[in-house]
Amino acid sequence: MSFGKITAVAHYAPEQVVTNEDLTKVMDTSDEWIKSRTGIEQRHISSNENTSDLATKVGQQLLAESKLAAEAIDFIIVATISPDASMPSTASLVQAKLGAVNAFTFDLTAACSGFIYALSVADKLMTSGVYKNGIVIGAEVLSKVVDWTDRATSVLFGDGAGGVLLQSSSQGPLLLSESLKSDGSRSQSLTSNLTQPNSPFSKATQENDLFLKMDGRAIFDFAVRDVPKNILETLEKGNLSPEAVDYFLLHQANSRILDKMARKIKVDRAKFLQNMQEYGNTSAASIPILLSEAVASGTIKLDGTQKIVLTGFGGGLTWGTLVVKI
Ligand code: ACO
């Protein structure tokens, strides 16, 4: 039987760093407000690179690390809510830039759960036995979709990309347990790029609203109510206790959310890795960036000995947990 194994991880963020102090020069905010409310201290903001450029940097690193030829890649999935375009997909642009001529490609849109959803889909492709090598990337240039006149949202987000290489292996399943969730009835609390019919024959009454809009309180409540429940249910489904988990890698939106999650799940807060202080909220990129940094520092090892919880939550609404034997 064939399984997918994560054999390489990588991340990339634009060079330009914008601190909270830098933001005070362009809007009415303060380092104290941002840090105390969210834990965020700085974010990387692209000056000229688009989402596919960031994702390509990640793909190049994955290939270099694994010494795999670009032609050996069977598929590329890019999770993003800030693609270069609706068409072509960002994944197609990455394929061309990498020279991965044999890969099929598609983008996946599930906001801050995007990477979790994409990894789950990729795992099924790998267990089909049809494919040998696949790339899954979360990549965002959110700085192009936030409304820079809205201090309540613009201070929260950043740009970056992270990803993994999956290779076929006989070592056993990558996912010990999983549970992906969506609730479209709450979709209006987090929206971006709302477009209306526009033709000589249309009768649209609403305006386009291209910027990212968020009801922060509603999303905060959703995160602390629905997400810990989802983590506990997913662990239970896999006959695992929270104590059996080495590390929890959750979407990096707000350190107060992580504090509350750790209390609700009743595990040591130190097991919840955190880097939003350096990157802000990078949506689909946040979990793979965190994973890549943890592997680089030696905290997480890709040797099949650790159990890791990966949990995303965000627009859709979407949320979900994968328990990964990494
Ligand atoms: N600087 C200074 N003051 C500000 C700023 C700012 N950047 N932004 C808002 N304020 C003010 C508001 O105007 C308000 O002032 P008022 O009381 O005089 O009206 C006050 O601060 C409080 O604003 P709230 O929005 O109520 O602040 P809150 O404590 O709820 O924190 C936050 C806001 C940080 C956004 C929080 O709600 C949050 O983290 N929500 C969750 C976000 C999240 O997890 N998103 C994940 C999904 S993202 C995705 O999927 C793309």
mmCIF file of C-alpha atoms and ligand atoms in Angstrom:
data_model
loop_
_atom_site.group_PDB
_atom_site.id
_atom_site.type_symbol
_atom_site.label_atom_id
_atom_site.label_comp_id
_atom_site.label_asym_id
_atom_site.label_seq_id
_atom_site.Cartn_x
_atom_site.Cartn_y
_atom_site.Cartn_z
ATOM 1 C CA MET A 1 0.000 0.000 0.000
ATOM 2 C CA SER A 2 1.207 3.480 -0.861
ATOM 3 C CA PHE A 3 1.073 6.521 1.437
ATOM 4 C CA GLY A 4 2.180 10.133 1.240
ATOM 5 C CA LYS A 5 5.120 11.210 3.392
ATOM 6 C CA ILE A 6 6.310 14.773 3.977
ATOM 7 C CA THR A 7 9.960 14.614 2.902
ATOM 8 C CA ALA A 8 10.741 18.332 2.646
ATOM 9 C CA VAL A 9 9.328 21.609 3.973
ATOM 10 C CA ALA A 10 10.118 25.190 2.975
ATOM 11 C CA HIS A 11 8.943 28.765 3.445
ATOM 12 C CA TYR A 12 9.584 32.191 2.024
ATOM 13 C CA ALA A 13 8.498 35.716 2.936
ATOM 14 C CA PRO A 14 9.151 38.994 1.133
ATOM 15 C CA GLU A 15 12.239 40.837 2.374
ATOM 16 C CA GLN A 16 10.409 44.037 3.363
ATOM 17 C CA VAL A 17 9.436 44.028 7.047
ATOM 18 C CA VAL A 18 6.761 46.453 8.267
ATOM 19 C CA THR A 19 6.729 46.871 12.043
ATOM 20 C CA ASN A 20 3.779 48.042 14.145
ATOM 21 C CA GLU A 21 5.710 51.290 14.594
ATOM 22 C CA ASP A 22 5.897 51.675 10.780
ATOM 23 C CA LEU A 23 2.097 51.345 10.633
ATOM 24 C CA THR A 24 1.643 54.240 13.059
ATOM 25 C CA LYS A 25 3.139 56.482 10.331
ATOM 26 C CA VAL A 26 0.349 55.641 7.864
ATOM 27 C CA MET A 27 -2.698 55.141 10.132
ATOM 28 C CA ASP A 28 -4.082 55.900 13.578
ATOM 29 C CA THR A 29 -2.868 52.866 15.532
ATOM 30 C CA SER A 30 -0.229 51.908 18.072
ATOM 31 C CA ASP A 31 2.256 49.115 18.740
ATOM 32 C CA GLU A 32 0.609 48.668 22.152
ATOM 33 C CA TRP A 33 -2.903 48.150 20.652
ATOM 34 C CA ILE A 34 -1.754 45.667 18.016
ATOM 35 C CA LYS A 35 0.583 43.707 20.300
ATOM 36 C CA SER A 36 -1.781 43.469 23.257
ATOM 37 C CA ARG A 37 -4.814 42.532 21.092
ATOM 38 C CA THR A 38 -3.077 40.062 18.741
ATOM 39 C CA GLY A 39 0.568 39.348 19.643
ATOM 40 C CA ILE A 40 1.646 40.638 16.211
ATOM 41 C CA GLU A 41 4.815 42.793 16.166
ATOM 42 C CA GLN A 42 5.681 42.922 12.472
ATOM 43 C CA ARG A 43 4.705 41.446 9.108
ATOM 44 C CA HIS A 44 6.420 40.935 5.738
ATOM 45 C CA ILE A 45 4.875 43.021 2.951
ATOM 46 C CA SER A 46 5.614 42.442 -0.712
ATOM 47 C CA SER A 47 7.010 45.356 -2.663
ATOM 48 C CA ASN A 48 6.850 43.732 -6.112
ATOM 49 C CA GLU A 49 6.447 39.954 -5.768
ATOM 50 C CA ASN A 50 3.061 38.369 -6.433
ATOM 51 C CA THR A 51 1.599 35.217 -4.865
ATOM 52 C CA SER A 52 2.994 32.916 -7.566
ATOM 53 C CA ASP A 53 6.497 34.384 -7.036
ATOM 54 C CA LEU A 54 6.375 33.559 -3.320
ATOM 55 C CA ALA A 55 4.981 30.078 -4.010
ATOM 56 C CA THR A 56 7.637 29.445 -6.667
ATOM 57 C CA LYS A 57 10.406 30.291 -4.177
ATOM 58 C CA VAL A 58 8.955 27.611 -1.886
ATOM 59 C CA GLY A 59 8.718 25.096 -4.749
ATOM 60 C CA GLN A 60 12.343 25.755 -5.745
ATOM 61 C CA GLN A 61 13.524 25.145 -2.180
ATOM 62 C CA LEU A 62 11.514 21.904 -1.956
ATOM 63 C CA LEU A 63 13.097 20.629 -5.169
ATOM 64 C CA ALA A 64 16.608 21.676 -4.092
ATOM 65 C CA GLU A 65 16.219 20.079 -0.663
ATOM 66 C CA SER A 66 14.945 16.779 -2.059
ATOM 67 C CA LYS A 67 17.267 16.809 -5.108
ATOM 68 C CA LEU A 68 14.209 15.907 -7.172
ATOM 69 C CA ALA A 69 13.944 16.968 -10.829
ATOM 70 C CA ALA A 70 11.037 19.324 -11.557
ATOM 71 C CA GLU A 71 9.802 16.823 -14.176
ATOM 72 C CA ALA A 72 9.197 14.256 -11.400
ATOM 73 C CA ILE A 73 6.430 16.312 -9.765
ATOM 74 C CA ASP A 74 2.965 14.843 -10.434
ATOM 75 C CA PHE A 75 0.789 17.613 -8.986
ATOM 76 C CA ILE A 76 0.971 21.095 -7.479
ATOM 77 C CA ILE A 77 -1.805 22.446 -5.261
ATOM 78 C CA VAL A 78 -1.680 26.064 -4.118
ATOM 79 C CA ALA A 79 -4.019 27.115 -1.305
ATOM 80 C CA THR A 80 -4.651 30.856 -1.526
ATOM 81 C CA ILE A 81 -7.253 33.606 -1.212
ATOM 82 C CA SER A 82 -4.980 36.120 -2.943
ATOM 83 C CA PRO A 83 -4.138 34.461 -6.278
ATOM 84 C CA ASP A 84 -2.352 36.387 -9.049
ATOM 85 C CA ALA A 85 -5.585 35.964 -11.058
ATOM 86 C CA SER A 86 -8.812 33.958 -11.118
ATOM 87 C CA MET A 87 -7.405 32.426 -14.283
ATOM 88 C CA PRO A 88 -4.762 31.088 -14.719
ATOM 89 C CA SER A 89 -4.448 29.432 -11.339
ATOM 90 C CA THR A 90 -1.467 30.374 -9.195
ATOM 91 C CA ALA A 91 -0.508 26.685 -9.215
ATOM 92 C CA SER A 92 -0.262 26.767 -13.034
ATOM 93 C CA LEU A 93 2.054 29.789 -12.850
ATOM 94 C CA VAL A 94 4.193 27.971 -10.286
ATOM 95 C CA GLN A 95 4.337 24.891 -12.539
ATOM 96 C CA ALA A 96 5.641 26.979 -15.450
ATOM 97 C CA LYS A 97 8.201 28.814 -13.290
ATOM 98 C CA LEU A 98 9.467 25.537 -11.811
ATOM 99 C CA GLY A 99 9.457 23.702 -15.142
ATOM 100 C CA ALA A 100 7.325 20.971 -13.572
ATOM 101 C CA VAL A 101 5.995 20.018 -17.010
ATOM 102 C CA ASN A 102 4.377 16.740 -15.903
ATOM 103 C CA ALA A 103 2.416 18.169 -12.969
ATOM 104 C CA PHE A 104 -1.324 18.854 -13.002
ATOM 105 C CA THR A 105 -2.174 21.959 -11.048
ATOM 106 C CA PHE A 106 -5.010 23.676 -9.242
ATOM 107 C CA ASP A 107 -5.696 26.304 -6.612
ATOM 108 C CA LEU A 108 -7.790 25.579 -3.544
ATOM 109 C CA THR A 109 -9.764 28.280 -1.747
ATOM 110 C CA ALA A 110 -10.547 27.676 1.907
ATOM 111 C CA ALA A 111 -9.051 30.850 3.434
ATOM 112 C CA CYS A 112 -7.031 30.191 6.591
ATOM 113 C CA SER A 113 -7.952 26.488 6.448
ATOM 114 C CA GLY A 114 -6.625 26.287 2.880
ATOM 115 C CA PHE A 115 -3.401 24.461 3.644
ATOM 116 C CA ILE A 116 -5.168 21.905 5.864
ATOM 117 C CA TYR A 117 -7.777 21.217 3.186
ATOM 118 C CA ALA A 118 -5.072 20.995 0.478
ATOM 119 C CA LEU A 119 -2.928 18.601 2.505
ATOM 120 C CA SER A 120 -5.963 16.385 3.118
ATOM 121 C CA VAL A 121 -6.766 16.314 -0.621
ATOM 122 C CA ALA A 122 -3.112 15.667 -1.495
ATOM 123 C CA ASP A 123 -2.994 12.803 1.010
ATOM 124 C CA LYS A 124 -5.891 11.124 -0.847
ATOM 125 C CA LEU A 125 -4.092 11.578 -4.181
ATOM 126 C CA MET A 126 -0.990 9.947 -2.700
ATOM 127 C CA THR A 127 -2.869 7.020 -1.137
ATOM 128 C CA SER A 128 -4.521 6.356 -4.517
ATOM 129 C CA GLY A 129 -1.146 4.943 -5.538
ATOM 130 C CA VAL A 130 -1.341 6.815 -8.856
ATOM 131 C CA TYR A 131 1.104 9.608 -7.958
ATOM 132 C CA LYS A 132 4.630 9.577 -6.537
ATOM 133 C CA ASN A 133 5.534 13.213 -5.858
ATOM 134 C CA GLY A 134 3.241 16.145 -5.045
ATOM 135 C CA ILE A 135 3.748 19.715 -3.872
ATOM 136 C CA VAL A 136 1.288 21.479 -1.544
ATOM 137 C CA ILE A 137 1.819 25.197 -0.949
ATOM 138 C CA GLY A 138 -0.058 27.853 1.017
ATOM 139 C CA ALA A 139 0.782 31.294 -0.417
ATOM 140 C CA GLU A 140 -0.653 34.763 0.132
ATOM 141 C CA VAL A 141 -0.026 38.377 -0.794
ATOM 142 C CA LEU A 142 -2.795 39.659 1.469
ATOM 143 C CA SER A 143 -1.366 43.183 1.343
ATOM 144 C CA LYS A 144 -3.059 43.551 -2.057
ATOM 145 C CA VAL A 145 -6.521 42.601 -0.771
ATOM 146 C CA VAL A 146 -6.664 44.393 2.591
ATOM 147 C CA ASP A 147 -8.208 47.852 2.809
ATOM 148 C CA TRP A 148 -5.307 50.013 4.008
ATOM 149 C CA THR A 149 -7.802 52.675 5.177
ATOM 150 C CA ASP A 150 -9.354 50.146 7.620
ATOM 151 C CA ARG A 151 -7.084 49.916 10.670
ATOM 152 C CA ALA A 152 -9.208 47.150 12.201
ATOM 153 C CA THR A 153 -8.126 44.655 9.506
ATOM 154 C CA SER A 154 -5.013 46.008 7.743
ATOM 155 C CA VAL A 155 -2.776 45.689 10.830
ATOM 156 C CA LEU A 156 -3.544 41.973 11.158
ATOM 157 C CA PHE A 157 -2.339 40.503 7.881
ATOM 158 C CA GLY A 158 0.978 39.763 6.163
ATOM 159 C CA ASP A 159 2.467 38.149 3.055
ATOM 160 C CA GLY A 160 4.314 34.824 2.840
ATOM 161 C CA ALA A 161 4.326 31.246 1.596
ATOM 162 C CA GLY A 162 5.127 27.808 2.912
ATOM 163 C CA GLY A 163 4.805 24.302 1.579
ATOM 164 C CA VAL A 164 5.628 20.629 1.692
ATOM 165 C CA LEU A 165 6.787 17.934 -0.708
ATOM 166 C CA LEU A 166 4.846 14.676 -0.436
ATOM 167 C CA GLN A 167 6.507 11.515 -1.697
ATOM 168 C CA SER A 168 5.098 8.012 -1.882
ATOM 169 C CA SER A 169 6.185 5.767 0.932
ATOM 170 C CA SER A 170 5.228 2.400 2.415
ATOM 171 C CA GLN A 171 5.862 3.622 5.987
ATOM 172 C CA GLY A 172 2.207 3.977 6.970
ATOM 173 C CA PRO A 173 -0.444 6.689 6.871
ATOM 174 C CA LEU A 174 0.497 10.373 7.115
ATOM 175 C CA LEU A 175 -2.869 11.302 8.630
ATOM 176 C CA LEU A 176 -3.807 9.478 11.836
ATOM 177 C CA SER A 177 -7.129 11.291 12.028
ATOM 178 C CA GLU A 178 -8.842 14.209 10.314
ATOM 179 C CA SER A 179 -11.985 16.293 10.412
ATOM 180 C CA LEU A 180 -12.703 19.139 7.986
ATOM 181 C CA LYS A 181 -15.673 21.463 8.561
ATOM 182 C CA SER A 182 -17.511 24.265 6.736
ATOM 183 C CA ASP A 183 -20.457 26.512 7.608
ATOM 184 C CA GLY A 184 -21.559 28.699 4.715
ATOM 185 C CA SER A 185 -24.428 30.138 6.754
ATOM 186 C CA ARG A 186 -21.818 32.233 8.630
ATOM 187 C CA SER A 187 -19.933 33.211 5.468
ATOM 188 C CA GLN A 188 -20.601 36.949 5.698
ATOM 189 C CA SER A 189 -18.388 37.468 8.747
ATOM 190 C CA LEU A 190 -15.263 37.175 6.582
ATOM 191 C CA THR A 191 -15.368 38.137 2.907
ATOM 192 C CA SER A 192 -13.099 39.345 0.110
ATOM 193 C CA ASN A 193 -13.468 40.107 -3.599
ATOM 194 C CA LEU A 194 -17.291 40.156 -3.666
ATOM 195 C CA THR A 195 -18.307 40.695 -7.293
ATOM 196 C CA GLN A 196 -21.716 41.215 -8.883
ATOM 197 C CA PRO A 197 -23.148 40.393 -12.313
ATOM 198 C CA ASN A 198 -21.958 43.126 -14.679
ATOM 199 C CA SER A 199 -23.163 43.117 -18.271
ATOM 200 C CA PRO A 200 -25.472 45.157 -20.512
ATOM 201 C CA PHE A 201 -28.160 42.669 -19.437
ATOM 202 C CA SER A 202 -27.591 42.610 -15.689
ATOM 203 C CA LYS A 203 -29.671 44.257 -12.985
ATOM 204 C CA ALA A 204 -27.236 44.020 -10.070
ATOM 205 C CA THR A 205 -28.243 46.255 -7.180
ATOM 206 C CA GLN A 206 -25.110 45.827 -5.055
ATOM 207 C CA GLU A 207 -21.625 47.230 -5.607
ATOM 208 C CA ASN A 208 -18.498 45.104 -5.958
ATOM 209 C CA ASP A 209 -16.537 44.916 -2.705
ATOM 210 C CA LEU A 210 -13.024 43.778 -3.512
ATOM 211 C CA PHE A 211 -11.395 44.320 -0.105
ATOM 212 C CA LEU A 212 -11.091 41.831 2.729
ATOM 213 C CA LYS A 213 -13.796 42.515 5.343
ATOM 214 C CA MET A 214 -13.925 40.860 8.748
ATOM 215 C CA ASP A 215 -16.257 40.923 11.726
ATOM 216 C CA GLY A 216 -13.359 40.423 14.174
ATOM 217 C CA ARG A 217 -15.530 39.661 17.214
ATOM 218 C CA ALA A 218 -17.615 37.044 15.352
ATOM 219 C CA ILE A 219 -14.477 35.337 14.040
ATOM 220 C CA PHE A 220 -12.835 35.428 17.469
ATOM 221 C CA ASP A 221 -15.914 33.787 19.027
ATOM 222 C CA PHE A 222 -16.095 31.193 16.243
ATOM 223 C CA ALA A 223 -12.410 30.347 16.714
ATOM 224 C CA VAL A 224 -12.571 29.823 20.460
ATOM 225 C CA ARG A 225 -15.932 27.996 20.398
ATOM 226 C CA ASP A 226 -15.840 25.690 17.362
ATOM 227 C CA VAL A 227 -12.133 25.020 16.891
ATOM 228 C CA PRO A 228 -11.094 23.419 20.244
ATOM 229 C CA LYS A 229 -14.154 21.158 19.925
ATOM 230 C CA ASN A 230 -12.969 20.128 16.459
ATOM 231 C CA ILE A 231 -9.435 19.394 17.731
ATOM 232 C CA LEU A 232 -10.725 17.240 20.602
ATOM 233 C CA GLU A 233 -13.184 15.377 18.326
ATOM 234 C CA THR A 234 -10.443 14.680 15.774
ATOM 235 C CA LEU A 235 -8.093 13.349 18.461
ATOM 236 C CA GLU A 236 -10.859 11.175 19.906
ATOM 237 C CA LYS A 237 -11.649 9.801 16.442
ATOM 238 C CA GLY A 238 -8.012 8.685 16.182
ATOM 239 C CA ASN A 239 -8.049 7.246 19.745
ATOM 240 C CA LEU A 240 -5.488 9.850 20.760
ATOM 241 C CA SER A 241 -5.309 12.035 23.845
ATOM 242 C CA PRO A 242 -4.094 15.658 23.747
ATOM 243 C CA GLU A 243 -1.094 14.530 25.855
ATOM 244 C CA ALA A 244 -0.018 12.163 23.045
ATOM 245 C CA VAL A 245 0.482 15.144 20.710
ATOM 246 C CA ASP A 246 4.006 16.573 20.508
ATOM 247 C CA TYR A 247 3.042 19.966 19.055
ATOM 248 C CA PHE A 248 -0.054 21.905 18.004
ATOM 249 C CA LEU A 249 0.414 24.039 14.885
ATOM 250 C CA LEU A 250 -2.657 26.235 14.593
ATOM 251 C CA HIS A 251 -3.472 29.021 12.148
ATOM 252 C CA GLN A 252 -1.581 32.095 13.328
ATOM 253 C CA ALA A 253 -4.236 34.798 13.717
ATOM 254 C CA ASN A 254 -4.041 35.943 17.291
ATOM 255 C CA SER A 255 -2.018 34.789 20.314
ATOM 256 C CA ARG A 256 -5.033 35.319 22.606
ATOM 257 C CA ILE A 257 -6.924 32.739 20.533
ATOM 258 C CA LEU A 258 -4.060 30.257 21.068
ATOM 259 C CA ASP A 259 -4.066 30.989 24.840
ATOM 260 C CA LYS A 260 -7.780 30.176 25.014
ATOM 261 C CA MET A 261 -7.424 27.054 22.853
ATOM 262 C CA ALA A 262 -4.624 25.667 25.050
ATOM 263 C CA ARG A 263 -6.789 26.228 28.161
ATOM 264 C CA LYS A 264 -9.828 24.558 26.567
ATOM 265 C CA ILE A 265 -7.848 21.553 25.338
ATOM 266 C CA LYS A 266 -6.014 21.442 28.684
ATOM 267 C CA VAL A 267 -2.486 21.196 27.315
ATOM 268 C CA ASP A 268 0.665 23.153 28.061
ATOM 269 C CA ARG A 269 0.575 26.436 26.075
ATOM 270 C CA ALA A 270 4.252 25.826 25.145
ATOM 271 C CA LYS A 271 3.067 22.978 22.883
ATOM 272 C CA PHE A 272 1.250 25.584 20.741
ATOM 273 C CA LEU A 273 3.981 26.917 18.467
ATOM 274 C CA GLN A 274 3.692 30.586 17.572
ATOM 275 C CA ASN A 275 5.266 32.920 15.030
ATOM 276 C CA MET A 276 2.500 35.444 14.267
ATOM 277 C CA GLN A 277 4.645 38.051 16.062
ATOM 278 C CA GLU A 278 6.967 37.972 13.013
ATOM 279 C CA TYR A 279 4.540 37.329 10.138
ATOM 280 C CA GLY A 280 1.070 38.524 11.172
ATOM 281 C CA ASN A 281 -1.845 36.501 9.818
ATOM 282 C CA THR A 282 -0.755 34.992 6.484
ATOM 283 C CA SER A 283 -3.980 32.961 5.996
ATOM 284 C CA ALA A 284 -3.269 29.756 4.011
ATOM 285 C CA ALA A 285 0.488 30.254 4.433
ATOM 286 C CA SER A 286 0.563 30.476 8.223
ATOM 287 C CA ILE A 287 0.642 26.757 9.106
ATOM 288 C CA PRO A 288 3.259 25.673 6.515
ATOM 289 C CA ILE A 289 5.503 28.637 7.451
ATOM 290 C CA LEU A 290 5.231 27.607 11.111
ATOM 291 C CA LEU A 291 5.937 23.961 10.227
ATOM 292 C CA SER A 292 8.936 24.877 8.077
ATOM 293 C CA GLU A 293 10.442 27.054 10.830
ATOM 294 C CA ALA A 294 9.880 24.299 13.406
ATOM 295 C CA VAL A 295 11.674 21.764 11.195
ATOM 296 C CA ALA A 296 14.522 24.223 10.534
ATOM 297 C CA SER A 297 15.003 24.773 14.280
ATOM 298 C CA GLY A 298 14.922 21.027 15.018
ATOM 299 C CA THR A 299 11.734 21.287 17.134
ATOM 300 C CA ILE A 300 9.902 19.074 14.646
ATOM 301 C CA LYS A 301 11.681 16.187 12.938
ATOM 302 C CA LEU A 302 10.563 14.549 9.694
ATOM 303 C CA ASP A 303 11.587 11.093 10.946
ATOM 304 C CA GLY A 304 8.178 9.581 11.643
ATOM 305 C CA THR A 305 8.474 9.810 15.434
ATOM 306 C CA GLN A 306 6.242 12.802 16.258
ATOM 307 C CA LYS A 307 2.503 13.373 16.261
ATOM 308 C CA ILE A 308 1.505 16.884 15.245
ATOM 309 C CA VAL A 309 -1.896 18.575 15.198
ATOM 310 C CA LEU A 310 -2.429 20.962 12.267
ATOM 311 C CA THR A 311 -5.555 23.126 12.612
ATOM 312 C CA GLY A 312 -6.875 25.866 10.357
ATOM 313 C CA PHE A 313 -9.863 28.204 10.774
ATOM 314 C CA GLY A 314 -11.144 31.139 8.796
ATOM 315 C CA GLY A 315 -13.312 32.405 5.942
ATOM 316 C CA GLY A 316 -16.067 30.213 4.552
ATOM 317 C CA LEU A 317 -16.440 29.642 7.388
ATOM 318 C CA THR A 318 -14.005 26.759 7.243
ATOM 319 C CA TRP A 319 -12.101 24.926 9.911
ATOM 320 C CA GLY A 320 -10.451 21.581 10.355
ATOM 321 C CA THR A 321 -7.824 19.465 12.026
ATOM 322 C CA LEU A 322 -5.318 16.919 10.721
ATOM 323 C CA VAL A 323 -3.382 14.746 13.137
ATOM 324 C CA VAL A 324 -0.168 14.043 11.279
ATOM 325 C CA LYS A 325 2.505 11.423 11.972
ATOM 326 C CA ILE A 326 5.386 13.359 10.583
HETATM 327 N N1 ACO B 1 -5.426 50.427 16.288
HETATM 328 C C1 ACO B 1 -6.012 51.070 17.307
HETATM 329 N N2 ACO B 1 -7.320 50.925 17.617
HETATM 330 C C2 ACO B 1 -8.035 50.077 16.862
HETATM 331 C C3 ACO B 1 -7.487 49.372 15.773
HETATM 332 C C4 ACO B 1 -6.123 49.579 15.506
HETATM 333 N N3 ACO B 1 -5.484 48.940 14.503
HETATM 334 N N4 ACO B 1 -8.441 48.608 15.223
HETATM 335 C C5 ACO B 1 -9.570 48.818 15.912
HETATM 336 N N5 ACO B 1 -9.328 49.716 16.915
HETATM 337 C C6 ACO B 1 -10.251 50.218 17.920
HETATM 338 C C7 ACO B 1 -11.677 50.142 17.448
HETATM 339 O O1 ACO B 1 -12.001 51.300 16.696
HETATM 340 C C8 ACO B 1 -12.430 50.069 18.755
HETATM 341 O O2 ACO B 1 -12.521 51.373 19.294
HETATM 342 P P1 ACO B 1 -13.870 51.852 20.029
HETATM 343 O O3 ACO B 1 -14.035 50.922 21.204
HETATM 344 O O4 ACO B 1 -13.555 53.252 20.381
HETATM 345 O O5 ACO B 1 -14.956 51.700 19.011
HETATM 346 C C9 ACO B 1 -11.501 49.290 19.674
HETATM 347 O O6 ACO B 1 -10.198 49.377 19.067
HETATM 348 C C10 ACO B 1 -11.891 47.836 19.843
HETATM 349 O O7 ACO B 1 -12.078 47.252 18.559
HETATM 350 P P2 ACO B 1 -12.550 45.762 18.409
HETATM 351 O O8 ACO B 1 -12.655 45.417 16.958
HETATM 352 O O9 ACO B 1 -13.731 45.540 19.267
HETATM 353 O O10 ACO B 1 -11.289 45.004 19.024
HETATM 354 P P3 ACO B 1 -11.184 43.508 19.542
HETATM 355 O O11 ACO B 1 -10.737 43.504 20.933
HETATM 356 O O12 ACO B 1 -12.383 42.687 19.158
HETATM 357 O O13 ACO B 1 -9.955 42.953 18.667
HETATM 358 C C11 ACO B 1 -9.364 41.708 16.678
HETATM 359 C C12 ACO B 1 -10.030 42.964 17.254
HETATM 360 C C13 ACO B 1 -7.911 41.697 17.066
HETATM 361 C C14 ACO B 1 -9.512 41.748 15.168
HETATM 362 C C15 ACO B 1 -10.049 40.444 17.248
HETATM 363 O O14 ACO B 1 -11.434 40.572 17.135
HETATM 364 C C16 ACO B 1 -9.603 39.182 16.547
HETATM 365 O O15 ACO B 1 -8.466 38.756 16.660
HETATM 366 N N6 ACO B 1 -10.516 38.503 15.851
HETATM 367 C C17 ACO B 1 -10.199 37.235 15.186
HETATM 368 C C18 ACO B 1 -9.498 37.428 13.908
HETATM 369 C C19 ACO B 1 -9.144 36.066 13.341
HETATM 370 O O16 ACO B 1 -8.891 35.124 14.067
HETATM 371 N N7 ACO B 1 -9.126 35.890 12.071
HETATM 372 C C20 ACO B 1 -8.801 34.536 11.573
HETATM 373 C C21 ACO B 1 -9.354 34.283 10.356
HETATM 374 S S1 ACO B 1 -8.682 35.357 9.170
HETATM 375 C C22 ACO B 1 -8.975 34.633 7.643
HETATM 376 O O17 ACO B 1 -9.574 33.637 7.522
HETATM 377 C C23 ACO B 1 -8.481 35.396 6.433
#
